[in-house]
């Protein structure tokens, strides 16, 4: 499926508001409702839209701790990366994990109930012998900008 400007605009609007009605979406992308709905269904069937979810304000539920962790592995064979990823993906508190270039291998985002839980997780991971050489932790004090949507219309202009 080759996307056009309207498809990108549909994706852009849906990622900002997944609960928008088809009529409202059609108006925003300058289509009539029926063709708009057909495009949304096609975007879903082709895998461009992989699901819908609620954005939860965790701060309203209680205090949490967000930590970004730079992790360096001892070895850099494919099996070492696979072993690390197999273990880290089982940790529910891991929200993001990125293989990066530069001075370390992975940047991992944890959200925990507090510093004690984070410390316990890191101790368990190092005890598992999954190849962690060293890690550096960065506790988030405040997050003044967090966006849940990508700038699709500027990333993929038509």
Tab-separated table of C-alpha atoms in Angstrom:
chain	number	residue	atom	x	y	z
A	1	UNK	CA	0.000	0.000	0.000
A	2	UNK	CA	1.398	3.372	-1.011
A	3	UNK	CA	0.400	6.132	1.386
A	4	UNK	CA	-0.633	9.582	0.258
A	5	UNK	CA	-1.044	12.931	1.998
A	6	UNK	CA	-4.549	12.056	3.214
A	7	UNK	CA	-3.424	8.735	4.711
A	8	UNK	CA	-0.654	10.498	6.639
A	9	UNK	CA	-3.131	13.109	7.862
A	10	UNK	CA	-5.518	10.348	9.005
A	11	UNK	CA	-2.708	8.646	10.940
A	12	UNK	CA	-1.629	11.985	12.403
A	13	UNK	CA	-5.132	12.808	13.635
A	14	UNK	CA	-5.824	9.298	14.971
A	15	UNK	CA	-2.621	9.212	17.006
A	16	UNK	CA	-3.643	12.498	18.629
A	17	UNK	CA	-7.194	11.311	19.319
A	18	UNK	CA	-8.021	7.642	18.804
A	19	UNK	CA	-11.596	8.241	19.983
A	20	UNK	CA	-12.428	10.754	17.277
A	21	UNK	CA	-15.579	9.896	15.354
A	22	UNK	CA	-15.297	8.978	11.706
A	23	UNK	CA	-17.372	12.036	10.780
A	24	UNK	CA	-15.015	14.359	12.696
A	25	UNK	CA	-11.959	12.644	11.203
A	26	UNK	CA	-13.389	12.885	7.694
A	27	UNK	CA	-13.933	16.611	8.164
A	28	UNK	CA	-10.350	17.136	9.397
A	29	UNK	CA	-8.862	15.345	6.374
A	30	UNK	CA	-11.319	16.795	3.832
A	31	UNK	CA	-13.045	13.552	2.883
A	32	UNK	CA	-16.606	12.360	3.104
A	33	UNK	CA	-17.218	9.817	5.916
A	34	UNK	CA	-17.488	6.671	3.784
A	35	UNK	CA	-14.126	7.007	1.942
A	36	UNK	CA	-12.503	8.088	5.210
A	37	UNK	CA	-13.727	4.946	6.972
A	38	UNK	CA	-12.522	2.795	4.074
A	39	UNK	CA	-9.056	4.357	4.352
A	40	UNK	CA	-8.935	3.801	8.131
A	41	UNK	CA	-9.909	0.144	7.698
A	42	UNK	CA	-7.241	-0.261	4.986
A	43	UNK	CA	-4.608	1.384	7.244
A	44	UNK	CA	-5.578	-1.069	9.985
A	45	UNK	CA	-5.515	-4.140	7.736
A	46	UNK	CA	-2.121	-3.133	6.277
A	47	UNK	CA	-0.615	-2.776	9.771
A	48	UNK	CA	-0.112	0.994	9.815
A	49	UNK	CA	-2.531	1.218	12.739
A	50	UNK	CA	-1.625	-1.463	15.260
A	51	UNK	CA	-4.082	-0.624	18.031
A	52	UNK	CA	-5.774	1.948	20.213
A	53	UNK	CA	-5.127	2.640	23.877
A	54	UNK	CA	-5.855	5.064	26.682
A	55	UNK	CA	-3.195	7.492	27.862
A	56	UNK	CA	-3.218	7.203	31.643
A	57	UNK	CA	-2.158	10.066	33.909
A	58	UNK	CA	-0.036	7.950	36.247
A	59	UNK	CA	0.662	10.988	38.457
A	60	UNK	CA	-3.008	11.009	39.474
A	61	UNK	CA	-2.675	7.407	40.693
A	62	UNK	CA	0.300	8.046	42.971
A	63	UNK	CA	4.022	8.679	43.025
A	64	UNK	CA	6.309	6.901	40.610
A	65	UNK	CA	9.977	7.062	39.723
A	66	UNK	CA	11.192	7.268	36.141
A	67	UNK	CA	14.804	6.304	35.478
A	68	UNK	CA	16.747	6.317	32.225
A	69	UNK	CA	19.544	3.759	32.374
A	70	UNK	CA	22.562	3.493	30.084
A	71	UNK	CA	23.589	-0.150	29.870
A	72	UNK	CA	26.839	-1.468	28.424
A	73	UNK	CA	27.246	-5.177	27.686
A	74	UNK	CA	30.466	-7.113	28.318
A	75	UNK	CA	30.425	-8.724	24.866
A	76	UNK	CA	28.873	-7.702	21.595
A	77	UNK	CA	28.022	-10.921	19.825
A	78	UNK	CA	24.519	-11.458	18.503
A	79	UNK	CA	23.834	-14.036	21.223
A	80	UNK	CA	24.814	-11.500	23.913
A	81	UNK	CA	22.304	-8.960	22.616
A	82	UNK	CA	19.618	-11.645	22.312
A	83	UNK	CA	20.211	-12.906	25.872
A	84	UNK	CA	20.008	-9.375	27.263
A	85	UNK	CA	16.819	-8.554	25.355
A	86	UNK	CA	15.154	-11.833	26.352
A	87	UNK	CA	15.670	-10.935	30.014
A	88	UNK	CA	14.858	-7.233	29.835
A	89	UNK	CA	11.589	-7.715	27.946
A	90	UNK	CA	10.268	-9.740	30.894
A	91	UNK	CA	10.672	-6.761	33.254
A	92	UNK	CA	7.277	-5.084	33.420
A	93	UNK	CA	8.793	-1.816	34.660
A	94	UNK	CA	10.777	-1.456	31.418
A	95	UNK	CA	8.764	0.969	29.313
A	96	UNK	CA	11.294	1.508	26.496
A	97	UNK	CA	14.541	-0.121	25.414
A	98	UNK	CA	16.682	1.331	22.637
A	99	UNK	CA	19.872	-0.034	21.053
A	100	UNK	CA	21.957	3.097	20.532
A	101	UNK	CA	25.263	4.190	19.076
A	102	UNK	CA	27.873	5.902	21.195
A	103	UNK	CA	29.459	5.105	24.527
A	104	UNK	CA	26.972	2.464	25.686
A	105	UNK	CA	24.730	-0.169	24.112
A	106	UNK	CA	21.190	0.332	25.414
A	107	UNK	CA	19.136	3.192	26.768
A	108	UNK	CA	16.359	1.751	28.926
A	109	UNK	CA	13.452	3.645	30.466
A	110	UNK	CA	12.098	2.256	33.743
A	111	UNK	CA	8.998	3.392	35.619
A	112	UNK	CA	8.913	2.027	39.153
A	113	UNK	CA	7.148	2.639	42.450
A	114	UNK	CA	10.356	4.107	43.882
A	115	UNK	CA	14.127	3.935	44.128
A	116	UNK	CA	14.001	0.739	46.171
A	117	UNK	CA	12.107	-1.124	43.475
A	118	UNK	CA	14.465	0.179	40.792
A	119	UNK	CA	17.495	-0.916	42.819
A	120	UNK	CA	16.000	-4.377	43.325
A	121	UNK	CA	15.361	-4.738	39.588
A	122	UNK	CA	18.914	-3.705	38.683
A	123	UNK	CA	20.413	-6.040	41.296
A	124	UNK	CA	18.314	-8.896	39.928
A	125	UNK	CA	19.362	-8.103	36.345
A	126	UNK	CA	23.056	-8.012	37.229
A	127	UNK	CA	22.700	-11.253	39.227
A	128	UNK	CA	21.098	-12.973	36.226
A	129	UNK	CA	24.411	-12.804	34.393
A	130	UNK	CA	22.830	-11.565	31.161
A	131	UNK	CA	25.992	-9.788	30.065
A	132	UNK	CA	25.690	-6.402	31.756
A	133	UNK	CA	29.145	-4.874	32.151
A	134	UNK	CA	28.094	-1.559	33.669
A	135	UNK	CA	25.141	0.759	33.920
A	136	UNK	CA	24.498	4.387	34.745
A	137	UNK	CA	21.178	5.614	36.123
A	138	UNK	CA	19.547	8.979	35.531
A	139	UNK	CA	16.562	9.730	37.758
A	140	UNK	CA	13.960	11.967	36.129
A	141	UNK	CA	13.109	14.947	38.314
A	142	UNK	CA	10.483	16.472	36.025
A	143	UNK	CA	9.185	15.875	32.497
A	144	UNK	CA	8.097	19.255	31.145
A	145	UNK	CA	7.534	17.900	27.626
A	146	UNK	CA	6.150	14.446	26.853
A	147	UNK	CA	4.328	13.880	23.586
A	148	UNK	CA	2.354	10.801	22.734
A	149	UNK	CA	2.267	11.503	19.007
A	150	UNK	CA	4.836	11.723	16.240
A	151	UNK	CA	5.017	14.726	13.873
A	152	UNK	CA	3.933	12.561	10.934
A	153	UNK	CA	2.896	15.420	8.667
A	154	UNK	CA	6.372	16.957	8.843
A	155	UNK	CA	8.244	13.634	8.824
A	156	UNK	CA	6.408	12.436	5.722
A	157	UNK	CA	5.291	15.520	3.775
A	158	UNK	CA	3.442	14.922	0.525
